[in-house]
CSV table of C-alpha atoms in Angstrom, one decimal:
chain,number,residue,atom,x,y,z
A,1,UNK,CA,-9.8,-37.8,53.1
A,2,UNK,CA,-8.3,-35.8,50.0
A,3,UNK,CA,-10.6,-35.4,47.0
A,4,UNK,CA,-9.3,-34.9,43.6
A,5,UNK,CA,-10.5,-31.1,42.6
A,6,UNK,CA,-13.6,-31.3,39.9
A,7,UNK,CA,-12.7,-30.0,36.7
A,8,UNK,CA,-15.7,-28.3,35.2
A,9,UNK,CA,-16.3,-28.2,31.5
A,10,UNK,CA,-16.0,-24.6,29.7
A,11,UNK,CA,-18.6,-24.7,27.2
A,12,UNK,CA,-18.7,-20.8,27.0
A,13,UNK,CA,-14.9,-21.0,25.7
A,14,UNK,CA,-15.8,-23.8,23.2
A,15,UNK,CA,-19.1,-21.4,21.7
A,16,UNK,CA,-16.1,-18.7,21.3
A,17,UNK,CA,-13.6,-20.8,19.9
A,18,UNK,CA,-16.8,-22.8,17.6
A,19,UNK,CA,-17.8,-19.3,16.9
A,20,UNK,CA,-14.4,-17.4,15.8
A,21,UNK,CA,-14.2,-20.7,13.9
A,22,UNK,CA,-17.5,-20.2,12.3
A,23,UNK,CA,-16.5,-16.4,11.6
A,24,UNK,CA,-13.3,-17.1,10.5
A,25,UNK,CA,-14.4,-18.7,7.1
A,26,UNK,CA,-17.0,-16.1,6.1
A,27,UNK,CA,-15.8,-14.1,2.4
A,28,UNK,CA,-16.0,-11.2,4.7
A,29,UNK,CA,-13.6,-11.6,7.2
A,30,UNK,CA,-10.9,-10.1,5.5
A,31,UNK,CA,-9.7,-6.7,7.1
A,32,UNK,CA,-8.4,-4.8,4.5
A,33,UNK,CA,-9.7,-7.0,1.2
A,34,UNK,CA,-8.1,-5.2,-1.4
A,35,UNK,CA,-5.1,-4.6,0.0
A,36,UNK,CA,-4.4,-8.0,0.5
A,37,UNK,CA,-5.6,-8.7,-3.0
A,38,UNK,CA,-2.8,-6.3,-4.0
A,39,UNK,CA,-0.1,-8.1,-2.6
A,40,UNK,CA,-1.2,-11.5,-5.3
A,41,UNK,CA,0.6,-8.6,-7.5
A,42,UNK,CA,3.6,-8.3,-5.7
A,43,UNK,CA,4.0,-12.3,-5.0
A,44,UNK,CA,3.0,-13.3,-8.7
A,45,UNK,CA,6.9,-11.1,-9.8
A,46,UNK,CA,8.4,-11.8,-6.9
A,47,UNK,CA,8.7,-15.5,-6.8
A,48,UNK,CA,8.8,-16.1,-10.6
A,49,UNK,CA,11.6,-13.1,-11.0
A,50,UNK,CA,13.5,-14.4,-8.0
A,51,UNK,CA,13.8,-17.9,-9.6
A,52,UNK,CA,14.8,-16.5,-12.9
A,53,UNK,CA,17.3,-14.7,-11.6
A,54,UNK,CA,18.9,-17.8,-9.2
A,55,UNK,CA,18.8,-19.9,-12.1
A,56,UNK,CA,19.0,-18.0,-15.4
A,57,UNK,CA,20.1,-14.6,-14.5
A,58,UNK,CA,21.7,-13.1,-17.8
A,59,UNK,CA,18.4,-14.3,-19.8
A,60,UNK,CA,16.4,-12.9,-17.1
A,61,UNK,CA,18.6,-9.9,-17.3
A,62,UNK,CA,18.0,-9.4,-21.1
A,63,UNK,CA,14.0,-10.1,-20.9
A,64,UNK,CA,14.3,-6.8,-18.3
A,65,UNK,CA,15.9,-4.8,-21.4
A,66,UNK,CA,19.1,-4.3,-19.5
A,67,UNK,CA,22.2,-3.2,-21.6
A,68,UNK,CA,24.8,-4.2,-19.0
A,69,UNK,CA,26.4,-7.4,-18.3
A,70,UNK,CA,26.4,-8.5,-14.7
A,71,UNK,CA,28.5,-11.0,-12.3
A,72,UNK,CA,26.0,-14.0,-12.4
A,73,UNK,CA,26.6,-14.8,-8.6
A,74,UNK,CA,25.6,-11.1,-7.4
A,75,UNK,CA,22.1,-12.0,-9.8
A,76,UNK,CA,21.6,-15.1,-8.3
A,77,UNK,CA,21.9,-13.4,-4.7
A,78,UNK,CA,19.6,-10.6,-5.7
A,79,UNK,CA,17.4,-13.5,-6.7
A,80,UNK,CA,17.4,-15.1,-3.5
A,81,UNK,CA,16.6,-12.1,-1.7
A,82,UNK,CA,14.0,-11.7,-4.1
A,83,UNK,CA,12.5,-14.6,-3.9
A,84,UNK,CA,12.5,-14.6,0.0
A,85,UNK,CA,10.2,-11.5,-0.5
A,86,UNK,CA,8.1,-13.0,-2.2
A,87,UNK,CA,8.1,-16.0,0.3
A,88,UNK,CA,7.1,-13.1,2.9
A,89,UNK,CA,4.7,-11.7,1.7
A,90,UNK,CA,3.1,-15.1,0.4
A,91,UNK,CA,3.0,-15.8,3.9
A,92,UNK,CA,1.4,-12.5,4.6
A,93,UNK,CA,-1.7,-13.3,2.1
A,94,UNK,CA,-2.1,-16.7,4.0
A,95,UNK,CA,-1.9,-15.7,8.0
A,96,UNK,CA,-3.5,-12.7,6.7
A,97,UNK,CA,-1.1,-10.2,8.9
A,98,UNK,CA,-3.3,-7.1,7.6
A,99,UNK,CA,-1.9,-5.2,10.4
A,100,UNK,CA,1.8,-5.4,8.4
A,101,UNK,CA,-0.1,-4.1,4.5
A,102,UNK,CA,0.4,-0.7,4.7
A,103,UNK,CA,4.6,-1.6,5.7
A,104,UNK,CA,4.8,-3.1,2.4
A,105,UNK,CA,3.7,0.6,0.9
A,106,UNK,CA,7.1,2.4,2.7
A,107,UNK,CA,9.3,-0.9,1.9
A,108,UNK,CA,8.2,-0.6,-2.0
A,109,UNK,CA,8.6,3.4,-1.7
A,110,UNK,CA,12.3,2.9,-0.4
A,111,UNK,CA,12.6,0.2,-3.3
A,112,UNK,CA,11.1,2.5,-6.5
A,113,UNK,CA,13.7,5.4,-5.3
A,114,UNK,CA,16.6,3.1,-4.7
A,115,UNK,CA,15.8,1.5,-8.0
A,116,UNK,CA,15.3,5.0,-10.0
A,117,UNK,CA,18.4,6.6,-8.2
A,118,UNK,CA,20.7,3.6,-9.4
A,119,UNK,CA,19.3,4.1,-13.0
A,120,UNK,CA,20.1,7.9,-13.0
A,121,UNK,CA,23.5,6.8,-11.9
A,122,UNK,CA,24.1,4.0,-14.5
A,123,UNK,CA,21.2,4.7,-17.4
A,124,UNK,CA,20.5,0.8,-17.3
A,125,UNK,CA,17.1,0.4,-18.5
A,126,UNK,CA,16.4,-2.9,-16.8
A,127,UNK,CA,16.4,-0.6,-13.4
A,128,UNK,CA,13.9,1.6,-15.0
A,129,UNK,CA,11.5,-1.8,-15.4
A,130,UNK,CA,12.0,-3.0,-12.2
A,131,UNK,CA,11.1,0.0,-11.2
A,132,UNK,CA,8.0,0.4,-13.2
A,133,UNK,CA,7.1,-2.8,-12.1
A,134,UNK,CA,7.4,-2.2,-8.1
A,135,UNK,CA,5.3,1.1,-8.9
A,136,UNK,CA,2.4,-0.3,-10.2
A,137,UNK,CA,2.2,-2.9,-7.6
A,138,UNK,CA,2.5,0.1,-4.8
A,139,UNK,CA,-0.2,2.1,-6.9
A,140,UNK,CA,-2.2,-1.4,-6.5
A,141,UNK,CA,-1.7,-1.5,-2.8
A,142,UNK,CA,-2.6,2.2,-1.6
A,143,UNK,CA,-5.3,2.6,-3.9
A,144,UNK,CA,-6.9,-0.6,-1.9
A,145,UNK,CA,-5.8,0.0,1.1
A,146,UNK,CA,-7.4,3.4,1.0
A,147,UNK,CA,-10.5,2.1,0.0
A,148,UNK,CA,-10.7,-0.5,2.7
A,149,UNK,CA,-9.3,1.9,5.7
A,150,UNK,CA,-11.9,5.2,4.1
A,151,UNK,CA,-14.7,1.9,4.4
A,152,UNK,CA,-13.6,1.0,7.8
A,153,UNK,CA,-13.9,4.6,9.4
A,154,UNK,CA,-17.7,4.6,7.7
């Protein structure tokens, strides 16, 4: 005669799953808190500038002081890109990828010198703002993150 096998429950898995659970809420979960508060910086311009510039990109182009005129459809892309930034790093805040923090320091770096070598180049002082902008938002960012990683070594 065949028996069916018994299927045993796991309540030690279900304490560690109830338990992360439990954990998982706490205000002190966070890995590295102020880093991710940071990044509320860099996803409160992001998304906001991104849609400016997909829908209004010449006004949006003025409020950044710029004293160039630009093709509205290479705006409107920058704006995308922008905006799908700030979609990224949105998401980061919310899955709370803290391992991914600190790539968001080298990214901004690469973005402040892009942004100040293309104003030496063309003296446009919307590429100046930008850049001030992204700068204090990286400031934001490694000041936190070296607080949170000198309070994680003790």
């Amino acid at each position: 005669m065949i028996t069916a096998p018994v299927i045993k429950p796991r309540r030690k898995t279900m304490n560690a799953l109830s338990t992360t659970i439990v954990n998982a809420t706490s205000a002190k979960r966070y890995q590295l808190p102020r880093t991710r508060l940071s990044l509320y910086y860099l996803v409160g311009y992001t998304l906001p500038v991104g849609l400016a510039l997909m829908f209004v990109p010449q006004m949006t182009m003025q409020l950044l002081f710029s004293n160039h005129v630009y093709d509205d459809l290479g705006l409107r892309i920058g704006g995308v890109f922008l905006f799908a930034i700030g979609m990224i790093a949105a998401g980061m805040i919310i899955r709370e990828v803290s391992r991914a923090y600190p790539v968001t320091l080298f990214v901004r770096a690469f973005i402040i010198t892009a942004l100040l070598t293309l104003y030496t180049q063309y003296g446009d002082p919307a590429l100046l703002a930008m850049s001030t902008v992204v700068t204090i938002g990286w400031i934001l960012t490694f000041l936190g993150w070296r607080k949170d990683t000198a309070e994680q070594r003790g």
